[in-house]
Coordinates of C-alpha atoms in Angstrom, one line a residue:
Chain A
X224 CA 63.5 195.2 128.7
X225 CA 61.3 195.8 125.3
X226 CA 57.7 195.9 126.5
X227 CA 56.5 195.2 122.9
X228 CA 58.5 191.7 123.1
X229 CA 56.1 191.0 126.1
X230 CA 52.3 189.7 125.8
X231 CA 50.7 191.4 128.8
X232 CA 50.8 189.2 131.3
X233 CA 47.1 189.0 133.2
X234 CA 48.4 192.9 134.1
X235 CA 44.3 193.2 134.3
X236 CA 44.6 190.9 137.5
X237 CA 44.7 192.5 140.6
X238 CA 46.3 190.3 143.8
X239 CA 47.2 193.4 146.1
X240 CA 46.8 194.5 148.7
X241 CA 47.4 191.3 150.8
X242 CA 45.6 190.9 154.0
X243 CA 46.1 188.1 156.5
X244 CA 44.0 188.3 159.3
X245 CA 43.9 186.5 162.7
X246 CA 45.9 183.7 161.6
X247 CA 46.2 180.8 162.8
X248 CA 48.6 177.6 161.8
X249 CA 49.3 174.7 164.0
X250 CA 51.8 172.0 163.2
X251 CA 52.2 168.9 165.1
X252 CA 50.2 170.5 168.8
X253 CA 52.2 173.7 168.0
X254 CA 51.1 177.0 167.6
X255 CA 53.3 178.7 165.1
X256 CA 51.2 181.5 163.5
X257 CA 49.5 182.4 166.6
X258 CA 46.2 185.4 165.2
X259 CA 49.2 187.3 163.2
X260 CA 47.6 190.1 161.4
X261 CA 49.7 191.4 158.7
X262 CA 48.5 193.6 155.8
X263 CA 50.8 194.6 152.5
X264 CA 49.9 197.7 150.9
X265 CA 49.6 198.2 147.1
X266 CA 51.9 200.0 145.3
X267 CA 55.9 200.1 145.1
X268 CA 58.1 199.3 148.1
X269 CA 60.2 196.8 150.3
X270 CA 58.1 195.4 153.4
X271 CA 61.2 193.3 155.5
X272 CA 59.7 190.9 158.0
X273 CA 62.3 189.9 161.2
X274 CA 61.8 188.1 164.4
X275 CA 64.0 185.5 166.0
X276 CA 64.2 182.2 164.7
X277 CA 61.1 179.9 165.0
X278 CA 59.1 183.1 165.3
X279 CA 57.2 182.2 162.2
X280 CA 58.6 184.3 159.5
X281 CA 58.7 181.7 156.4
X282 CA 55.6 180.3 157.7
X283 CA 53.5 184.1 157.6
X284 CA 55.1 184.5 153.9
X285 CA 53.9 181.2 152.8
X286 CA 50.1 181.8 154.3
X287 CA 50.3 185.3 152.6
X288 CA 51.1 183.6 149.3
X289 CA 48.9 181.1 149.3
X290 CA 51.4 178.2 149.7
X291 CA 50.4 177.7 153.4
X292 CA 46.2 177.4 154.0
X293 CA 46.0 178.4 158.1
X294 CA 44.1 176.5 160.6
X295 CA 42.2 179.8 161.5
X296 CA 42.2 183.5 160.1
X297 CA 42.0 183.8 156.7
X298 CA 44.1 185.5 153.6
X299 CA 43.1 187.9 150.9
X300 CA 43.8 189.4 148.1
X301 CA 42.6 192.2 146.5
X302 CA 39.6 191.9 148.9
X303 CA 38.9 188.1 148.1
X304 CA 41.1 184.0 148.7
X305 CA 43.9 183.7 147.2
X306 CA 43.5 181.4 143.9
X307 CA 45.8 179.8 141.3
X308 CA 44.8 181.8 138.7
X309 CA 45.8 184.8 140.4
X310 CA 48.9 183.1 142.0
X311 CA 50.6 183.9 138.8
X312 CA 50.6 187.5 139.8
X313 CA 52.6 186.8 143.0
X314 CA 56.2 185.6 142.8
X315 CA 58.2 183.6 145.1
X316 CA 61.7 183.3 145.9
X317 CA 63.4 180.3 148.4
X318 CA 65.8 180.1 150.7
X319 CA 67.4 177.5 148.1
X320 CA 67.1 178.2 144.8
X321 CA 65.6 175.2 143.0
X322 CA 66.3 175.0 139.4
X323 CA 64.4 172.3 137.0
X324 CA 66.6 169.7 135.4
X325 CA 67.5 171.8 131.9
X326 CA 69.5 174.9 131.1
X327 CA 69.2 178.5 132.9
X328 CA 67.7 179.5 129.8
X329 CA 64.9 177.4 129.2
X330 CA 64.4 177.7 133.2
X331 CA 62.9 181.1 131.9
X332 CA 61.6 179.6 128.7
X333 CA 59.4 177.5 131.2
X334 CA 57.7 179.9 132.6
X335 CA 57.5 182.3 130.1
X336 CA 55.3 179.4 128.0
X337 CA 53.5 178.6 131.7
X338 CA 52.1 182.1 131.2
X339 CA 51.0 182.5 127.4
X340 CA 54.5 183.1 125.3
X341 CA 55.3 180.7 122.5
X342 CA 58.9 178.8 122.7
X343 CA 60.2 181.6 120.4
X344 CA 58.9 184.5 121.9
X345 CA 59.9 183.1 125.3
X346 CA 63.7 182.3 123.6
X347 CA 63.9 185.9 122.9
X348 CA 62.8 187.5 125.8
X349 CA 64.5 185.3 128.0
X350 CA 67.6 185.5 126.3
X351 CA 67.0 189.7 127.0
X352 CA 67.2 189.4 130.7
X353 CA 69.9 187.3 130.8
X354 CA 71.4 189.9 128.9
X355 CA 70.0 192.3 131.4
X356 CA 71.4 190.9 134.3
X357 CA 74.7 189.7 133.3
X358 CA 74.1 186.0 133.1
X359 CA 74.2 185.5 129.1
X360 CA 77.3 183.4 129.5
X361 CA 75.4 180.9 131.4
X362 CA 72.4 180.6 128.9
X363 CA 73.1 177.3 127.7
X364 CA 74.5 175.7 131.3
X365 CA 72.5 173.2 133.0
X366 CA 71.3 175.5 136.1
X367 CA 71.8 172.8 138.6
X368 CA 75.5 173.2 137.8
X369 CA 75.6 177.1 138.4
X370 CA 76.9 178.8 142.1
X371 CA 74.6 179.2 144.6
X372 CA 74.9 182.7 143.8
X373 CA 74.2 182.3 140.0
X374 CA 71.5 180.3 140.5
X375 CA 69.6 182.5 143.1
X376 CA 69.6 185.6 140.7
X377 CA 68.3 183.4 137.9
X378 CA 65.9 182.4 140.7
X379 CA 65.3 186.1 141.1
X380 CA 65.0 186.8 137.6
X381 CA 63.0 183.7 137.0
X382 CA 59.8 185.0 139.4
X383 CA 60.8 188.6 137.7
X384 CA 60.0 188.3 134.4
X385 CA 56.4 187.1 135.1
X386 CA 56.2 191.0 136.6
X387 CA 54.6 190.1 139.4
X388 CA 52.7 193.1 141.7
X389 CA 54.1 191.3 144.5
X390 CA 57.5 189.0 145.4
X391 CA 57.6 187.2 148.6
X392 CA 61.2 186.2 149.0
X393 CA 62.4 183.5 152.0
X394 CA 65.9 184.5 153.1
X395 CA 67.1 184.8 149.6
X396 CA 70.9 186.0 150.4
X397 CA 71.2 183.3 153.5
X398 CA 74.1 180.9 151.3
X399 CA 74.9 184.0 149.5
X400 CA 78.7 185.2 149.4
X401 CA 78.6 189.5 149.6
X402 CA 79.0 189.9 146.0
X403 CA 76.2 187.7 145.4
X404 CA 74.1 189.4 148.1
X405 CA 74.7 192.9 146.6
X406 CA 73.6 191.7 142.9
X407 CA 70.9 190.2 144.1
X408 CA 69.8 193.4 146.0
X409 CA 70.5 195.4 143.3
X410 CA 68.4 193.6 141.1
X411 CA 65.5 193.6 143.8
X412 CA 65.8 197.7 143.9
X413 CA 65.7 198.4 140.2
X414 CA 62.5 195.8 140.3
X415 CA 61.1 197.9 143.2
X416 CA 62.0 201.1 141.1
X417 CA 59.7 199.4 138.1
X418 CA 56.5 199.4 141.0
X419 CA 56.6 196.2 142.4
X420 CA 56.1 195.7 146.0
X421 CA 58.5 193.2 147.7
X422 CA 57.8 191.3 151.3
X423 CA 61.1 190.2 152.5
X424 CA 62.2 187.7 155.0
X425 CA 66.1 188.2 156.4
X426 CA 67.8 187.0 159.2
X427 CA 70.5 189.9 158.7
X428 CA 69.6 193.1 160.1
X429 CA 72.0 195.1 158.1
X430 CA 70.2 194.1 154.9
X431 CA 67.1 195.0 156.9
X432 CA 68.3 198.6 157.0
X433 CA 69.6 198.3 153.6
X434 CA 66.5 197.7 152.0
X435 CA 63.1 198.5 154.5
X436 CA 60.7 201.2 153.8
X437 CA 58.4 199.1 156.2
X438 CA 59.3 196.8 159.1
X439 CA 57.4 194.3 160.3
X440 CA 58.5 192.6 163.5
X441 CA 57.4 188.8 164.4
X442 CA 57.5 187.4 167.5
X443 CA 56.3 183.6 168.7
X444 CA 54.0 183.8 165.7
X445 CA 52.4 187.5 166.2
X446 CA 52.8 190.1 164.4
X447 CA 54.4 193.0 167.4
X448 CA 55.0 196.0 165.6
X449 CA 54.8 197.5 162.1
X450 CA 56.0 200.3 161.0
X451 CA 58.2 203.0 158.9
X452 CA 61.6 201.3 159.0
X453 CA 63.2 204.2 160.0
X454 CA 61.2 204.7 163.0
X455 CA 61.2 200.9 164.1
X456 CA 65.4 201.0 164.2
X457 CA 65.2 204.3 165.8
X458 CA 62.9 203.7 168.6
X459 CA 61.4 200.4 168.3
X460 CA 57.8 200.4 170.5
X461 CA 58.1 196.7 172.3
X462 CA 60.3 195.9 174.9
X463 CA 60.8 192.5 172.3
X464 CA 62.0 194.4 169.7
X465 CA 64.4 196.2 171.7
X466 CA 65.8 193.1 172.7
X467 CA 66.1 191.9 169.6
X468 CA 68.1 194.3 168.2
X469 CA 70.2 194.3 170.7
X470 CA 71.0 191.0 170.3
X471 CA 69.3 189.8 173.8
X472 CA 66.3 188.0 172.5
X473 CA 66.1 184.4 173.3
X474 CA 62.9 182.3 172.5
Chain B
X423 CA 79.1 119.7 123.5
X424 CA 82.1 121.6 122.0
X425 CA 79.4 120.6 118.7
X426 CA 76.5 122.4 120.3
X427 CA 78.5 125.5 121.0
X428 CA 79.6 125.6 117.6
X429 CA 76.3 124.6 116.1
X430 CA 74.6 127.8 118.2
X431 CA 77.2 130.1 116.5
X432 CA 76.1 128.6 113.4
X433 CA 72.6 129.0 113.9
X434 CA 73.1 132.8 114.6
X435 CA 75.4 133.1 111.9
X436 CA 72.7 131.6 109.6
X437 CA 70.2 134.0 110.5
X438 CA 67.7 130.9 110.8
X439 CA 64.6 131.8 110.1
X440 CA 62.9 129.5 113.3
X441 CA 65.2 131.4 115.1
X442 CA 64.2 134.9 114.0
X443 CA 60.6 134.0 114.1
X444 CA 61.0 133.4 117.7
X445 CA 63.7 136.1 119.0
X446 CA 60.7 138.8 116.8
X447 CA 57.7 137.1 119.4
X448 CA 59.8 137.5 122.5
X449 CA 60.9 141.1 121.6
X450 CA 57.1 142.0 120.4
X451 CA 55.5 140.4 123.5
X452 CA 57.5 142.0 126.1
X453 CA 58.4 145.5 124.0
X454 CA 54.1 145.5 123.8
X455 CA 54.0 144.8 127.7
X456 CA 56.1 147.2 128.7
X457 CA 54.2 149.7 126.6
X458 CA 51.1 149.0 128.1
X459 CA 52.6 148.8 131.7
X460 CA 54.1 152.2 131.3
X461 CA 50.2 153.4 130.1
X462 CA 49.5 151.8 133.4
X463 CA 52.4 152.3 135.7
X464 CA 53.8 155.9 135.2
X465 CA 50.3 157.8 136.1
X466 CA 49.5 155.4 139.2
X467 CA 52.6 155.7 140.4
X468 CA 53.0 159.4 140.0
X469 CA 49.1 159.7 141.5
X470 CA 50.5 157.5 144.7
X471 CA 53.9 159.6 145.0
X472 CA 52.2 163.5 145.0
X473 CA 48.6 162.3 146.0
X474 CA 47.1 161.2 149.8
X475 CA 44.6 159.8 149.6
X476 CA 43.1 156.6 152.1
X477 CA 44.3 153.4 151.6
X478 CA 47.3 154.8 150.3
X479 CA 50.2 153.0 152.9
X480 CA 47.7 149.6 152.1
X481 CA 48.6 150.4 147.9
X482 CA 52.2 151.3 148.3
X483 CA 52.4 147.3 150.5
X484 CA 50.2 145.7 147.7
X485 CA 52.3 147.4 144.7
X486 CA 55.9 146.2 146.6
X487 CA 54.1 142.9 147.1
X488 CA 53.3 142.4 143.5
X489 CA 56.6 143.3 142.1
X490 CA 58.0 139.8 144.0
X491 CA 55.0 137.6 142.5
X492 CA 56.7 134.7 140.9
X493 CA 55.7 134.9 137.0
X494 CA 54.2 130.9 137.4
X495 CA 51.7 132.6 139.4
X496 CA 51.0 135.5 137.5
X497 CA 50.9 133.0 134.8
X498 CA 48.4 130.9 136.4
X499 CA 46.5 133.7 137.0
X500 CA 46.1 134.9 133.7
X501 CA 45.2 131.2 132.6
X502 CA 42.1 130.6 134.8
X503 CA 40.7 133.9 133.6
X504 CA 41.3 133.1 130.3
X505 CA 40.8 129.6 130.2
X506 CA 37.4 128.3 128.7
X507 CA 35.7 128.0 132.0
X508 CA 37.0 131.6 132.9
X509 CA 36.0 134.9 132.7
X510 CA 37.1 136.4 129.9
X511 CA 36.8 132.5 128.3
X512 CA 35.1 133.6 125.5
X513 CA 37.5 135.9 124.3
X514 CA 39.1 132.7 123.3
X515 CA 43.0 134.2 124.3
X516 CA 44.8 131.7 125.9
X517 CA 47.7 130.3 124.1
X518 CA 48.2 133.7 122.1
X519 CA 50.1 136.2 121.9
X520 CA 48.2 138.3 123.3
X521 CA 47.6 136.3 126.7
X522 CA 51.3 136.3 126.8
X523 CA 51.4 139.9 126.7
X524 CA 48.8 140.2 129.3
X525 CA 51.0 138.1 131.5
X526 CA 53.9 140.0 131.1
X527 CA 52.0 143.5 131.6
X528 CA 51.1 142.4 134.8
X529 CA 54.5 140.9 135.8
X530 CA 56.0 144.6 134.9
X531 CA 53.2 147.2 135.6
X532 CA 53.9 146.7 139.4
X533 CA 57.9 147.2 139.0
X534 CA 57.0 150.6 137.1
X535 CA 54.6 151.9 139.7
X536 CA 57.0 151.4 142.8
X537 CA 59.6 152.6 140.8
X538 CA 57.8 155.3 139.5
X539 CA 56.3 156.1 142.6
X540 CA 59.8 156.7 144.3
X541 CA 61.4 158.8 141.4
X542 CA 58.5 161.2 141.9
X543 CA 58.5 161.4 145.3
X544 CA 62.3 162.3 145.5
X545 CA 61.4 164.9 142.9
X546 CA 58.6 165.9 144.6
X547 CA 60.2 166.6 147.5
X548 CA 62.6 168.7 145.7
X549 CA 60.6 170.5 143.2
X550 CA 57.2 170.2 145.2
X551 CA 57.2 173.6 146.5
X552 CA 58.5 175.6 143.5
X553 CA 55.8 174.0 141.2
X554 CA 53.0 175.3 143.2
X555 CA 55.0 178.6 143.2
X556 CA 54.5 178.2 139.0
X557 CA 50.9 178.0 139.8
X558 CA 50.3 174.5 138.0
X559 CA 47.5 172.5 138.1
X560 CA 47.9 168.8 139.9
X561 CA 48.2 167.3 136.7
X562 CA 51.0 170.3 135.2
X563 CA 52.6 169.2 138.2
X564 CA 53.0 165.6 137.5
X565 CA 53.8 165.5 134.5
X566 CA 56.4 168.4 134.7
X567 CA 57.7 166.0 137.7
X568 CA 57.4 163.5 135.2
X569 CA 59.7 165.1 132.6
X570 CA 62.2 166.1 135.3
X571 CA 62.5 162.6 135.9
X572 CA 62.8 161.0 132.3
X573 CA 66.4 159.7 132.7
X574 CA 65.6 158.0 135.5
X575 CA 61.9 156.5 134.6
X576 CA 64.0 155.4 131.4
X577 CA 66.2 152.9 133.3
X578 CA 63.0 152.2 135.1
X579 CA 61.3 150.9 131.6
X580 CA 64.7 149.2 130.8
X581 CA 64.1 147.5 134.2
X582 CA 60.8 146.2 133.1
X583 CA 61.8 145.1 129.5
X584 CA 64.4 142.9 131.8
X585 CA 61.7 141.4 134.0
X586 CA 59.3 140.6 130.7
X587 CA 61.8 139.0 128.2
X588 CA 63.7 137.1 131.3
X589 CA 60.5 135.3 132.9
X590 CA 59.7 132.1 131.3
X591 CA 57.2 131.0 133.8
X592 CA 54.1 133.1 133.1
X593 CA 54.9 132.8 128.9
X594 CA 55.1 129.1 129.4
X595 CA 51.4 128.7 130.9
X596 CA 49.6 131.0 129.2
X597 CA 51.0 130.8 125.8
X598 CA 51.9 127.1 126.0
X599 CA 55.0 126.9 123.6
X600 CA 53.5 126.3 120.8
X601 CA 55.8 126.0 117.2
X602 CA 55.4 129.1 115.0
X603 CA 52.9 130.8 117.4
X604 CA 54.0 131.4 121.2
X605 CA 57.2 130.0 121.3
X606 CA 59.8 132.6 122.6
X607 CA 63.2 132.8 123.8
X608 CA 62.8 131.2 127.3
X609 CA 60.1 128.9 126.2
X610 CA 62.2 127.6 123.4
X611 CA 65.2 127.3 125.9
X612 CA 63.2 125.3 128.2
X613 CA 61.8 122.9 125.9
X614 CA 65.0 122.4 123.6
X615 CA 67.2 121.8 126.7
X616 CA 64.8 119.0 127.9
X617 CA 64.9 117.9 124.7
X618 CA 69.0 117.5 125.0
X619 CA 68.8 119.8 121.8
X620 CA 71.6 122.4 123.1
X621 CA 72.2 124.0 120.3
X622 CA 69.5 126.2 119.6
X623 CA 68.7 126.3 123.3
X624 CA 72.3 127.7 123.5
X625 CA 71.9 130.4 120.4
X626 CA 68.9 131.7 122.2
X627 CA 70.9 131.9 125.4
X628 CA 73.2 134.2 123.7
X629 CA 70.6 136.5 122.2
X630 CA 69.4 136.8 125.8
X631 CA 72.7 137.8 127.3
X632 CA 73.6 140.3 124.3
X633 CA 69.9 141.6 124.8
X634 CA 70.5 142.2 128.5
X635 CA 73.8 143.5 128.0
X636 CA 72.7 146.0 125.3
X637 CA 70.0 146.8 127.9
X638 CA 72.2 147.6 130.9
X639 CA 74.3 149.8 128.5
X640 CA 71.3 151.9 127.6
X641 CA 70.3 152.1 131.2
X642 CA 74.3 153.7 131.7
X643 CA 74.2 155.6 128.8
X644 CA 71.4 157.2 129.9
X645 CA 72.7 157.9 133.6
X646 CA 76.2 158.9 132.5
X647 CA 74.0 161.2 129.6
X648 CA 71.4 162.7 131.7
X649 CA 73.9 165.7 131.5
X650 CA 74.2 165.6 127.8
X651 CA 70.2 166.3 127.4
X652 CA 71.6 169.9 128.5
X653 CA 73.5 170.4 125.8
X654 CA 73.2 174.1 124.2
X655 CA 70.0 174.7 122.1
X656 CA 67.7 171.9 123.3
X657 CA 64.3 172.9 124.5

């Protein structure tokens, strides 16, 4: 990507690291974050969050970026609340992709201008990491109308281009056929390469190992163990995570 | 009768200028309504679809309610404000134009909100979470959710014009029918068919039915193009 193409993007604007601390969220008499402590370190590097289902794992995510406010505990960034302004700096990637009403390249264009660029400037750079990442042919088609796969590494490449310090992603690869997975990856470790630090949610342990430096293991809405992802699959320290792995866990 | 029909096609033929005068006044009346209502009805009901706020079941009941008021009400309405004796008396507006067009903007603005109000919400439900990922404000939101739905909102305008230059009712009080000055479409109709003068009641007719027609292909065109507003290049 040519740098000099690209306005600095609020690069003076500093969102990590992210702390959540003692939190709390409740929904409906539920307790599903219950005092989860989690803290993401600056710097480059994949975080992967795991836990059976209903454990909490989209919901922790969301409260780290701001998308979710907790009952209790509280969320910062860089030392103080998360804000809009600073939101910007932070990317986001669902479970299912959602793609605005107009083509996949002026899904770029729109958030290229949301951030500074003029419609040409934002033409031309998001036209480059189309380029980039192998989706030029699709420029011009309406992005509701792509694959599921298509349209979660435009997804990808959509919260990408904003160079975010962080990207929180939701399950990205859960619809995802294995070539679509692998691009996908591939794309999040040459972003990782760049410096950016990525917090990961997955249901599939193999991508786990694929892609962890640091493992962070959620159970019933706390936060059990944390750690250097080699050590966590090689001796993991709760009985709950040893269950897990083995495939024994049931809520 | 076999006359009359003829007489209407002869009428249209003519271009009559009585004719002209009054299909101009119904399309001016209701195109100004609609305008207005969509001033009115797109923000409310885009603030009631992404917005709680109290009272907000007891607005989404009143708007639903509204959209069934019979225009004669609406029309009666409009009159005793505008009536000497009324509030806005002294404005000295009834049997103008422009008490006609009040009317009509509050026979349509309650059709656009509930309309409005559900296209957003769908939207909303959709896009919600990926707009707040953007980092918009509240209003970058709505009208973003706005512009995602502009195909549909179209067909919801359409839906309005339809209501406004159908309704005879709320025209007929306020305006009163009078030659050369409120006389529209469905006024004229009324009045010319009591008359037994089915000939121009009849050419009237027909501009009605080819104006709803043209409308309802719009509406499809629009549907069957929301595709097309993809096509390569467009921003």
């Amino acid at each position: 990507m040519d740098q000099t193409v690209l306005r600095p993007i609020m690069r003076d604007v500093q969102v990590m690291p992210i702390a959540g601390d003692a939190l709390v969220v409740r929904r409906d008499g539920r307790t599903l974050l219950d005092r989860a402590a989690l803290s993401i370190a600056h710097g480059a590097g994949v975080t992967v969050i795991i836990g059976p289902n209903g454990a909490g794992k989209s919901l922790l995510i969301r409260t780290l970026a701001g998308l979710v406010v907790p009952d209790l505990g509280r969320v910062t960034w860089a030392g103080s609340p998360p804000d809009r302004r600073r939101a910007r700096r932070t990317g986001f990637v669902l479970q299912r992709p959602v793609m605005l009403r107009r083509t996949a390249l002026d899904n770029l264009v729109y958030v290229l201008k949301l951030h500074g660029h003029n419609d040409a400037a934002g033409r031309v750079v998001a036209m480059q990491h189309l380029a980039d990442h192998g989706l030029a042919r699709v420029a011009a088609t309406n992005a509701q109308r792509l694959s599921g796969g298509e349209q979660q590494r435009l997804a990808l490449l959509r919260a990408l281009v904003l160079e975010p310090e962080v990207l929180f992603l939701d399950e990205p690869a859960a619809n995802l056929d294995p070539a679509s997975t692998l691009a996908i990856e591939r794309q999040l470790n040459v972003a990782v390469e760049k410096g950016l630090r990525v917090v990961l949610v997955t249901q599939d342990l193999a991508q786990a190992r694929r892609l962890a430096d640091e493992i962070v293991f959620l159970h019933k809405g706390r936060v059990l163990e944390k750690g250097e992802a080699h050590e966590f699959f090689r001796a993991p320290a709760t009985a709950e995570a040893r269950a897990f792995l083995a495939g024994d866990l049931v809520l | 009768m076999t006359d009359a029909v003829w007489q209407a096609f002869a009428l249209l033929g003519s271009l009559n200028a009585d004719l002209i005068e009054i299909i101009g006044l119904s399309l001016r009346v209701s195109l100004a309504a609609v305008l207005i209502a969509a001033l009115v009805g797109l923000p409310l009901g885009a603030l009631i679809a992404t917005r709680r706020f109290p009272g907000r079941g007891a607005a989404i009941v009143l708007v639903n309610t509204l959209m069934g008021l019979p225009p004669v009400v609406v029309g009666l309405m409009v009159y005793l404000w505008l009536s000497a004796s009324g509030p806005f008396g002294a404005l000295q507006l009834l049997y103008t134009p422009t008490a006609m067009i009040v009317a009509q903007t509050i026979l349509v603005v309650p059709i656009l909100i509930a309309l409005t109000r559900q296209i957003v919400a769908d939207l909303d439900a959709e896009l919600g979470e990926q707009l707040r990922i953007f980092g918009l404000t509240r209003w970058q939101q709505i009208l973003t959710l706005l512009h995602e739905g502009r195909a549909a909102l179209t067909t919801a305008l359409l839906a309005g014009f339809g209501r406004a230059i159908a309704e005879v009712g709320a025209v007929l009080i306020v305006g009163g029918n009078i030659n050369h000055v409120t006389r529209t479409m469905t006024t004229a109709i009324a009045l010319e068919t009591s008359k037994g003068e089915l000939a121009l009641a009849m050419a009237l007719g027909l501009v009605l039915i080819f104006i709803a027609g043209l409308v309802n292909a719009a509406a499809m065109a629009l549907r069957g193009g929301a595709d097309a507003q993809l096509a390569p290049g467009r921003s």
